[in-house]
Amino acid sequence: MDTLNVVIADDHPIVLVGVRELIERDARFRVMGDATCSNELVALLESEPVDLVITDFNMPGDSPYGDGLKLVEYLTRHFPKVRIVVLTMISNPLILTRLHELGVLAVIQKNQLHDEIQAMLKAIARGNPVRSNGPQPTSVMDDGADLDERFTRLSPKEHEILRLFVSGQSVNEIARGLNRSAKTISTQKISAMRKLEVSSDQDLLTYCLERNLFN
């Protein structure tokens, strides 16, 4: 096979160095550059012939390309021939499902980075399907309830708190605006997250924004 050109994107230098080292061990792949933010990643893709992007799910900075699902959607739309591998610590099945729906080649959990990167490179080089040992994507229906049913579990107060949180307000700001304690707001936010079956703020924001729940 021809040598495949690879670009790596992650804001953690140790991850960049580690992934680069793994790729450079295999002569069938060539690292064309690395990026520490979405802007740098897109600039590399616009300037270099790239076959494979390995990018972190969470990227820093205020970029018009965003990060997470927004960035992946941009990449798949504007660079349809580039294969995308996502590095993440997120295990939310809804997020994983959406990434696979967008056509990413693989989602690699960072706590299994070394083994999964090597397995992925071997699979690509041999033309085999890329498999992941991380959490498998499942549909909303597979989780036992559809999105509408989950959302109806929210109380009016939980609904309002999530709406304000997704709009960009912190727990303390919401508490001041609603004249409640920050502890009360935090408790209700956590309760809402349990009902929606998300485990982190990043998952919550992605879940709500991706499905336009508060538009």
Short mmCIF file of C-alpha atoms in Angstrom, two decimals:
data_model
loop_
_atom_site.label_atom_id
_atom_site.label_comp_id
_atom_site.label_asym_id
_atom_site.label_seq_id
_atom_site.Cartn_x
_atom_site.Cartn_y
_atom_site.Cartn_z
CA MET A 1 0.00 0.00 0.00
CA ASP A 2 1.04 3.63 -0.48
CA THR A 3 2.27 5.57 2.52
CA LEU A 4 -0.65 7.22 4.32
CA ASN A 5 -0.32 10.81 5.51
CA VAL A 6 -1.44 11.40 9.10
CA VAL A 7 -2.21 14.53 11.12
CA ILE A 8 -2.53 14.39 14.93
CA ALA A 9 -4.53 16.91 16.99
CA ASP A 10 -4.44 17.10 20.78
CA ASP A 11 -3.73 19.89 23.24
CA HIS A 12 -1.68 17.63 25.52
CA PRO A 13 2.00 17.49 24.41
CA ILE A 14 2.50 14.08 25.99
CA VAL A 15 -0.35 12.62 23.94
CA LEU A 16 0.98 14.20 20.75
CA VAL A 17 4.44 12.80 21.34
CA GLY A 18 3.12 9.37 22.29
CA VAL A 19 0.82 9.04 19.27
CA ARG A 20 3.50 10.36 16.91
CA GLU A 21 5.99 7.82 18.25
CA LEU A 22 3.55 4.95 17.72
CA ILE A 23 2.78 6.02 14.16
CA GLU A 24 6.37 6.63 13.17
CA ARG A 25 7.25 3.05 14.10
CA ASP A 26 5.24 1.92 11.07
CA ALA A 27 6.81 2.85 7.73
CA ARG A 28 3.41 2.62 6.05
CA PHE A 29 2.36 5.89 7.75
CA ARG A 30 3.86 9.38 7.68
CA VAL A 31 3.05 12.11 10.22
CA MET A 32 2.57 15.33 8.24
CA GLY A 33 2.07 17.55 11.28
CA ASP A 34 0.33 18.01 14.59
CA ALA A 35 -2.11 20.56 15.98
CA THR A 36 -3.05 21.72 19.46
CA CYS A 37 -6.38 23.33 18.54
CA SER A 38 -9.13 23.14 15.93
CA ASN A 39 -7.79 26.12 13.98
CA GLU A 40 -4.39 24.50 13.54
CA LEU A 41 -5.97 21.19 12.54
CA VAL A 42 -8.13 22.72 9.82
CA ALA A 43 -5.17 24.78 8.55
CA LEU A 44 -3.11 21.60 8.17
CA LEU A 45 -5.90 19.85 6.31
CA GLU A 46 -6.22 22.79 3.94
CA SER A 47 -2.50 22.88 3.22
CA GLU A 48 -1.43 19.21 3.18
CA PRO A 49 -2.71 16.06 1.44
CA VAL A 50 -3.98 14.08 4.44
CA ASP A 51 -5.40 10.55 4.56
CA LEU A 52 -5.97 10.12 8.29
CA VAL A 53 -6.74 12.51 11.17
CA ILE A 54 -6.33 11.40 14.77
CA THR A 55 -7.96 14.06 16.93
CA ASP A 56 -8.92 14.57 20.54
CA PHE A 57 -12.67 14.98 21.12
CA ASN A 58 -12.20 17.93 23.49
CA MET A 59 -10.12 20.74 21.98
CA PRO A 60 -9.29 24.07 23.67
CA GLY A 61 -9.82 27.62 22.55
CA ASP A 62 -12.61 29.66 21.03
CA SER A 63 -12.58 28.36 17.47
CA PRO A 64 -15.29 28.74 14.82
CA TYR A 65 -14.78 25.03 14.12
CA GLY A 66 -15.52 24.15 17.73
CA ASP A 67 -14.66 20.75 19.14
CA GLY A 68 -16.45 17.52 19.89
CA LEU A 69 -19.31 16.70 17.55
CA LYS A 70 -19.25 20.14 15.96
CA LEU A 71 -15.64 19.72 14.87
CA VAL A 72 -16.16 16.16 13.62
CA GLU A 73 -19.19 17.27 11.60
CA TYR A 74 -17.13 20.07 10.05
CA LEU A 75 -14.31 17.71 9.13
CA THR A 76 -16.58 15.09 7.59
CA ARG A 77 -18.44 17.73 5.59
CA HIS A 78 -15.43 19.67 4.29
CA PHE A 79 -12.86 16.85 4.04
CA PRO A 80 -14.98 13.81 3.12
CA LYS A 81 -12.03 11.74 1.87
CA VAL A 82 -10.09 12.04 5.13
CA ARG A 83 -10.57 9.19 7.59
CA ILE A 84 -11.09 10.35 11.18
CA VAL A 85 -10.12 8.68 14.44
CA VAL A 86 -11.35 10.28 17.67
CA LEU A 87 -9.47 10.08 20.97
CA THR A 88 -11.62 10.56 24.07
CA MET A 89 -12.40 9.62 27.65
CA ILE A 90 -16.14 9.94 26.98
CA SER A 91 -18.14 6.73 27.34
CA ASN A 92 -21.66 8.10 26.85
CA PRO A 93 -23.31 5.70 24.37
CA LEU A 94 -25.32 8.53 22.80
CA ILE A 95 -22.17 10.46 21.96
CA LEU A 96 -20.40 7.34 20.68
CA THR A 97 -23.38 6.49 18.52
CA ARG A 98 -23.44 9.97 16.99
CA LEU A 99 -19.70 9.80 16.22
CA HIS A 100 -20.18 6.54 14.36
CA GLU A 101 -23.20 7.97 12.55
CA LEU A 102 -20.93 10.76 11.33
CA GLY A 103 -18.66 8.11 9.81
CA VAL A 104 -15.57 8.21 12.03
CA LEU A 105 -13.20 5.32 11.44
CA ALA A 106 -12.78 4.57 15.15
CA VAL A 107 -13.23 6.00 18.63
CA ILE A 108 -10.24 5.22 20.85
CA GLN A 109 -10.38 5.52 24.62
CA LYS A 110 -7.34 7.36 25.95
CA ASN A 111 -6.82 4.84 28.74
CA GLN A 112 -6.25 2.21 26.02
CA LEU A 113 -4.34 4.49 23.67
CA HIS A 114 -1.16 2.47 23.12
CA ASP A 115 -2.79 -0.87 22.31
CA GLU A 116 -5.68 0.54 20.28
CA ILE A 117 -3.53 2.85 18.13
CA GLN A 118 -1.30 -0.07 17.18
CA ALA A 119 -4.28 -2.33 16.42
CA MET A 120 -5.88 0.43 14.35
CA LEU A 121 -2.75 1.02 12.25
CA LYS A 122 -2.43 -2.70 11.53
CA ALA A 123 -6.08 -2.91 10.49
CA ILE A 124 -5.82 0.10 8.18
CA ALA A 125 -2.63 -1.19 6.61
CA ARG A 126 -4.23 -4.57 5.92
CA GLY A 127 -7.49 -3.08 4.72
CA ASN A 128 -9.41 -4.70 7.58
CA PRO A 129 -12.28 -3.17 9.60
CA VAL A 130 -11.08 -1.15 12.57
CA ARG A 131 -12.39 -2.49 15.86
CA SER A 132 -12.40 -0.78 19.23
CA ASN A 133 -12.14 -2.38 22.66
CA GLY A 134 -13.86 0.60 24.28
CA PRO A 135 -17.56 1.08 25.06
CA GLN A 136 -19.71 0.17 22.10
CA PRO A 137 -22.19 2.66 20.66
CA THR A 138 -25.86 1.98 21.26
CA SER A 139 -28.96 3.68 20.02
CA VAL A 140 -31.37 5.61 22.24
CA MET A 141 -33.92 2.82 21.81
CA ASP A 142 -31.32 0.24 22.86
CA ASP A 143 -30.93 2.19 26.09
CA GLY A 144 -34.54 1.37 26.94
CA ALA A 145 -36.19 4.73 26.29
CA ASP A 146 -36.33 7.13 23.42
CA LEU A 147 -35.16 10.72 23.68
CA ASP A 148 -38.64 12.18 24.15
CA GLU A 149 -39.35 9.86 27.05
CA ARG A 150 -36.07 10.73 28.76
CA PHE A 151 -36.70 14.41 28.37
CA THR A 152 -40.19 14.16 29.87
CA ARG A 153 -38.64 12.77 33.05
CA LEU A 154 -37.30 16.24 33.86
CA SER A 155 -39.19 18.36 36.35
CA PRO A 156 -39.96 21.98 35.37
CA LYS A 157 -37.15 23.19 37.66
CA GLU A 158 -34.65 20.70 36.20
CA HIS A 159 -35.69 21.71 32.68
CA GLU A 160 -35.09 25.39 33.45
CA ILE A 161 -31.71 24.72 35.08
CA LEU A 162 -30.49 22.71 32.10
CA ARG A 163 -31.74 25.38 29.71
CA LEU A 164 -29.73 28.03 31.55
CA PHE A 165 -26.68 25.78 31.85
CA VAL A 166 -26.66 25.00 28.13
CA SER A 167 -26.99 28.73 27.41
CA GLY A 168 -23.60 29.21 29.07
CA GLN A 169 -24.40 30.06 32.69
CA SER A 170 -22.48 28.46 35.54
CA VAL A 171 -24.18 26.84 38.53
CA ASN A 172 -23.42 29.91 40.65
CA GLU A 173 -24.83 32.27 38.02
CA ILE A 174 -28.00 30.18 37.75
CA ALA A 175 -28.33 30.19 41.53
CA ARG A 176 -28.07 33.99 41.70
CA GLY A 177 -30.52 34.45 38.86
CA LEU A 178 -33.11 32.10 40.37
CA ASN A 179 -32.44 33.25 43.94
CA ARG A 180 -31.56 29.75 45.10
CA SER A 181 -28.47 28.24 46.70
CA ALA A 182 -25.72 26.89 44.49
CA LYS A 183 -26.03 23.56 46.33
CA THR A 184 -29.71 23.29 45.37
CA ILE A 185 -28.99 24.11 41.73
CA SER A 186 -26.14 21.60 41.62
CA THR A 187 -28.33 18.86 43.14
CA GLN A 188 -31.12 19.47 40.62
CA LYS A 189 -28.65 19.57 37.72
CA ILE A 190 -27.16 16.23 38.81
CA SER A 191 -30.67 14.77 39.12
CA ALA A 192 -31.47 15.91 35.56
CA MET A 193 -28.24 14.39 34.26
CA ARG A 194 -29.14 11.05 35.84
CA LYS A 195 -32.55 11.12 34.14
CA LEU A 196 -30.91 11.85 30.78
CA GLU A 197 -28.25 9.20 31.51
CA VAL A 198 -25.25 11.46 30.97
CA SER A 199 -22.27 11.44 33.30
CA SER A 200 -20.36 14.69 32.69
CA ASP A 201 -20.90 18.34 31.78
CA GLN A 202 -19.27 17.77 28.39
CA ASP A 203 -21.64 14.89 27.66
CA LEU A 204 -24.61 16.95 28.84
CA LEU A 205 -23.76 19.93 26.65
CA THR A 206 -23.11 17.73 23.63
CA TYR A 207 -26.32 15.80 24.20
CA CYS A 208 -28.47 18.95 24.42
CA LEU A 209 -26.80 21.03 21.72
CA GLU A 210 -26.57 18.21 19.19
CA ARG A 211 -30.29 17.48 19.46
CA ASN A 212 -31.37 21.13 19.74
CA LEU A 213 -33.26 20.41 22.94
CA PHE A 214 -33.49 24.03 24.07
CA ASN A 215 -33.83 25.84 20.72
#
